[in-house]
Coordinates of C-alpha atoms in Angstrom, one line a residue:
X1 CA 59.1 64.9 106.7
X2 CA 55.6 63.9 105.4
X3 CA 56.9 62.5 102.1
X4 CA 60.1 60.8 104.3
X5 CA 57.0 58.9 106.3
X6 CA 55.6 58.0 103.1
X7 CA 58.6 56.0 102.0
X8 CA 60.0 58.7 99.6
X9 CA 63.8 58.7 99.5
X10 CA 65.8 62.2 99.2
X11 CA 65.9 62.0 95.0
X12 CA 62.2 61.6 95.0
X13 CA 61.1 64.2 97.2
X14 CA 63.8 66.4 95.3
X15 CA 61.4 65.4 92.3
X16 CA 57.9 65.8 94.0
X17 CA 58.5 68.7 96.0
X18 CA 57.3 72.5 94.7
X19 CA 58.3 75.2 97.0
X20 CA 56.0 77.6 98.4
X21 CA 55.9 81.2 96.4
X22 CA 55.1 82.9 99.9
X23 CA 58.4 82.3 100.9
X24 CA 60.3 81.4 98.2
X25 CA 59.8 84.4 95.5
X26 CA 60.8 86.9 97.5
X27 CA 64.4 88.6 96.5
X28 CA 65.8 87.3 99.7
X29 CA 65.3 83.8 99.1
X30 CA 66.0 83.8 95.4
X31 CA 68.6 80.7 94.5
X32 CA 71.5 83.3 94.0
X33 CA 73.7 81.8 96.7
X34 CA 72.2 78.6 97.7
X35 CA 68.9 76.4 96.7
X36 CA 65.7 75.8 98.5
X37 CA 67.1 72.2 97.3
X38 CA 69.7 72.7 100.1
X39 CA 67.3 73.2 102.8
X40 CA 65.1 70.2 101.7
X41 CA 68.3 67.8 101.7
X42 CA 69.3 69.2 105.0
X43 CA 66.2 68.1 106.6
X44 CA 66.3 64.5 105.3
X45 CA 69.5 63.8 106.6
X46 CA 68.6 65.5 110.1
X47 CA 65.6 63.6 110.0
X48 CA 66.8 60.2 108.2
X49 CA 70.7 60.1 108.9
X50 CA 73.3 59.8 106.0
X51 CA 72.1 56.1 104.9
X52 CA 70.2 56.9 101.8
X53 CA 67.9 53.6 101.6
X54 CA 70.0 52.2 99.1
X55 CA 71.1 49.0 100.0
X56 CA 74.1 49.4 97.7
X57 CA 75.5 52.3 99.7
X58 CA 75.0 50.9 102.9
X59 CA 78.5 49.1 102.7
X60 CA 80.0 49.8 99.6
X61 CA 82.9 48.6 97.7
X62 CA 85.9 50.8 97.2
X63 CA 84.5 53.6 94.3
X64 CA 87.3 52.6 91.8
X65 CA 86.4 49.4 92.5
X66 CA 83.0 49.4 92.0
X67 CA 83.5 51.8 88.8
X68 CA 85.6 49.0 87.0
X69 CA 83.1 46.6 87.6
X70 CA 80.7 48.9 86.2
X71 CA 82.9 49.4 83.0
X72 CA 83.3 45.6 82.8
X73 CA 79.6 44.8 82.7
X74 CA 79.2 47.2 79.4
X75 CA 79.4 45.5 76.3
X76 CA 80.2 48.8 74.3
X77 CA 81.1 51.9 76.0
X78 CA 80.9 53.7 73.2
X79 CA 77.1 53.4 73.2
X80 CA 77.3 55.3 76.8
X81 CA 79.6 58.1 75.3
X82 CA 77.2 58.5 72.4
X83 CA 74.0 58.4 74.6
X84 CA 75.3 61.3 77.3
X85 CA 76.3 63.0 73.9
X86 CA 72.2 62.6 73.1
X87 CA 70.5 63.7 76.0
X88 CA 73.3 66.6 76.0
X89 CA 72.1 67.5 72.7
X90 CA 68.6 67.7 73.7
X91 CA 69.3 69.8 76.9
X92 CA 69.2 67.0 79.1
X93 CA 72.6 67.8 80.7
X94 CA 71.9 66.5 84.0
X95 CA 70.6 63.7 82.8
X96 CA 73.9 63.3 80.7
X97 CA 76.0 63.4 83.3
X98 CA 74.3 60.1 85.3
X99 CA 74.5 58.6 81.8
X100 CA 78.8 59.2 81.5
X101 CA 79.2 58.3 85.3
X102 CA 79.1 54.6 84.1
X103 CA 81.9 55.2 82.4
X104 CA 83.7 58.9 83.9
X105 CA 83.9 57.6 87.6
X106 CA 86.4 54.5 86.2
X107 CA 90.1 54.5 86.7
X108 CA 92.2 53.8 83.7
X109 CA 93.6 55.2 80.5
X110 CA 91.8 53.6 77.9
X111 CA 90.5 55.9 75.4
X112 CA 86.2 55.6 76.3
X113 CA 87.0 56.3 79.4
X114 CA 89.6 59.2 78.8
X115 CA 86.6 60.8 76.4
X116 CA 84.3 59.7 79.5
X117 CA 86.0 62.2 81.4
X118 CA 85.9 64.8 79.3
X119 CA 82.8 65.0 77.9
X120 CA 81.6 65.3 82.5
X121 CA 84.4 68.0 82.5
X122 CA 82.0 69.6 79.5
X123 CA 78.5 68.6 80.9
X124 CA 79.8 70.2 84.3
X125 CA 80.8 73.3 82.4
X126 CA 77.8 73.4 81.0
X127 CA 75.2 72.7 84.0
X128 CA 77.2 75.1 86.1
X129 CA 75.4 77.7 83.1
X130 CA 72.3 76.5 83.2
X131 CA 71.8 76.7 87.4
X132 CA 71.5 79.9 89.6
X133 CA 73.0 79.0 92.7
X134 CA 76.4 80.4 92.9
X135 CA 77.5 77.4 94.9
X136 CA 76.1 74.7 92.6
X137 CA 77.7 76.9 89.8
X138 CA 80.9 76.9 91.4
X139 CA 80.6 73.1 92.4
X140 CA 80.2 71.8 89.0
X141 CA 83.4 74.3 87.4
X142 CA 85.7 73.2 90.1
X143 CA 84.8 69.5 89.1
X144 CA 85.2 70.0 85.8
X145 CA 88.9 71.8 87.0
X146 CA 89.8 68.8 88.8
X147 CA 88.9 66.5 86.1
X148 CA 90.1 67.8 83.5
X149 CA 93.8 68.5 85.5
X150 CA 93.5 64.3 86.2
X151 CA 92.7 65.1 90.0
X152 CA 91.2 61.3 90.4
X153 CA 90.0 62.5 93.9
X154 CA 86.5 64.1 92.1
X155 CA 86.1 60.3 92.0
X156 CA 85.9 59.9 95.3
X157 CA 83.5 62.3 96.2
X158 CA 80.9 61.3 93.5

């Protein structure tokens, strides 16, 4: 709540915040099941609401809508495929995965954004291994599932 008064939004305290070894290294609260990451985006939205700060998301436009218009603004997507393929390659996955959103949230069959999607189904294969949290892991296989079966509604929800 401090860092909330301080103008932090959910992503940055996410990135500031260490959690206390009192509490958090014992074997009961060890990130099998959940993440002390739950707890802390819990608390912003019952402290701040679901409005994230970002003016974009206040109103936004349709996601398919707003993913072609992404698509359209990039000169060569190829260049976003091979730099998710990059920061993949250098353990970044996370990272990687923001980095084919531009890209793996569109609608379409043209062939960047066919490879788009299945280079997230990958990364989400791949984060889901490299995360403890049984939910998180269990998140990011079932995306990669419903992606890689062309469920669009994985769109939707990112």
């Amino acid at each position: 709540v401090d860092r909330m008064n301080a103008g932090m939004a959910e992503g940055e305290i996410l990135a500031d915040i260490t959690y206390p070894a009192e509490l958090f290294d014992q074997p009961w609260m060890r990130p099998t099941y959940g993440a002390p990451d739950y707890i802390v985006r819990d608390i912003y939205r019952e402290e701040n609401g679901w409005w994230d700060r970002n003016p974009t998301t206040l109103h936004p436009a349709p996601p398919a809508a707003a993913a072609a218009a992404v698509v359209s603004a990039i000169a060569d997507p190829q260049v976003v495929l091979d730099r998710a393929r990059e920061l993949s390659d250098a353990g970044e996955t996370q990272l990687a995965l923001h980095v084919v959103d531009l890209l793996a949230l569109a609608e379409g069959d043209e062939p960047t954004l066919v490879e788009a999607r299945s280079l997230k189904a990958e990364l989400s294969r791949r984060r889901a291994s490299e995360v403890d949290p049984f939910v998180s892991k269990s998140c990011y296989r079932s995306s990669a599932n419903m992606i890689e079966a062309g469920d669009a509604s994985w769109t939707s929800l990112a």
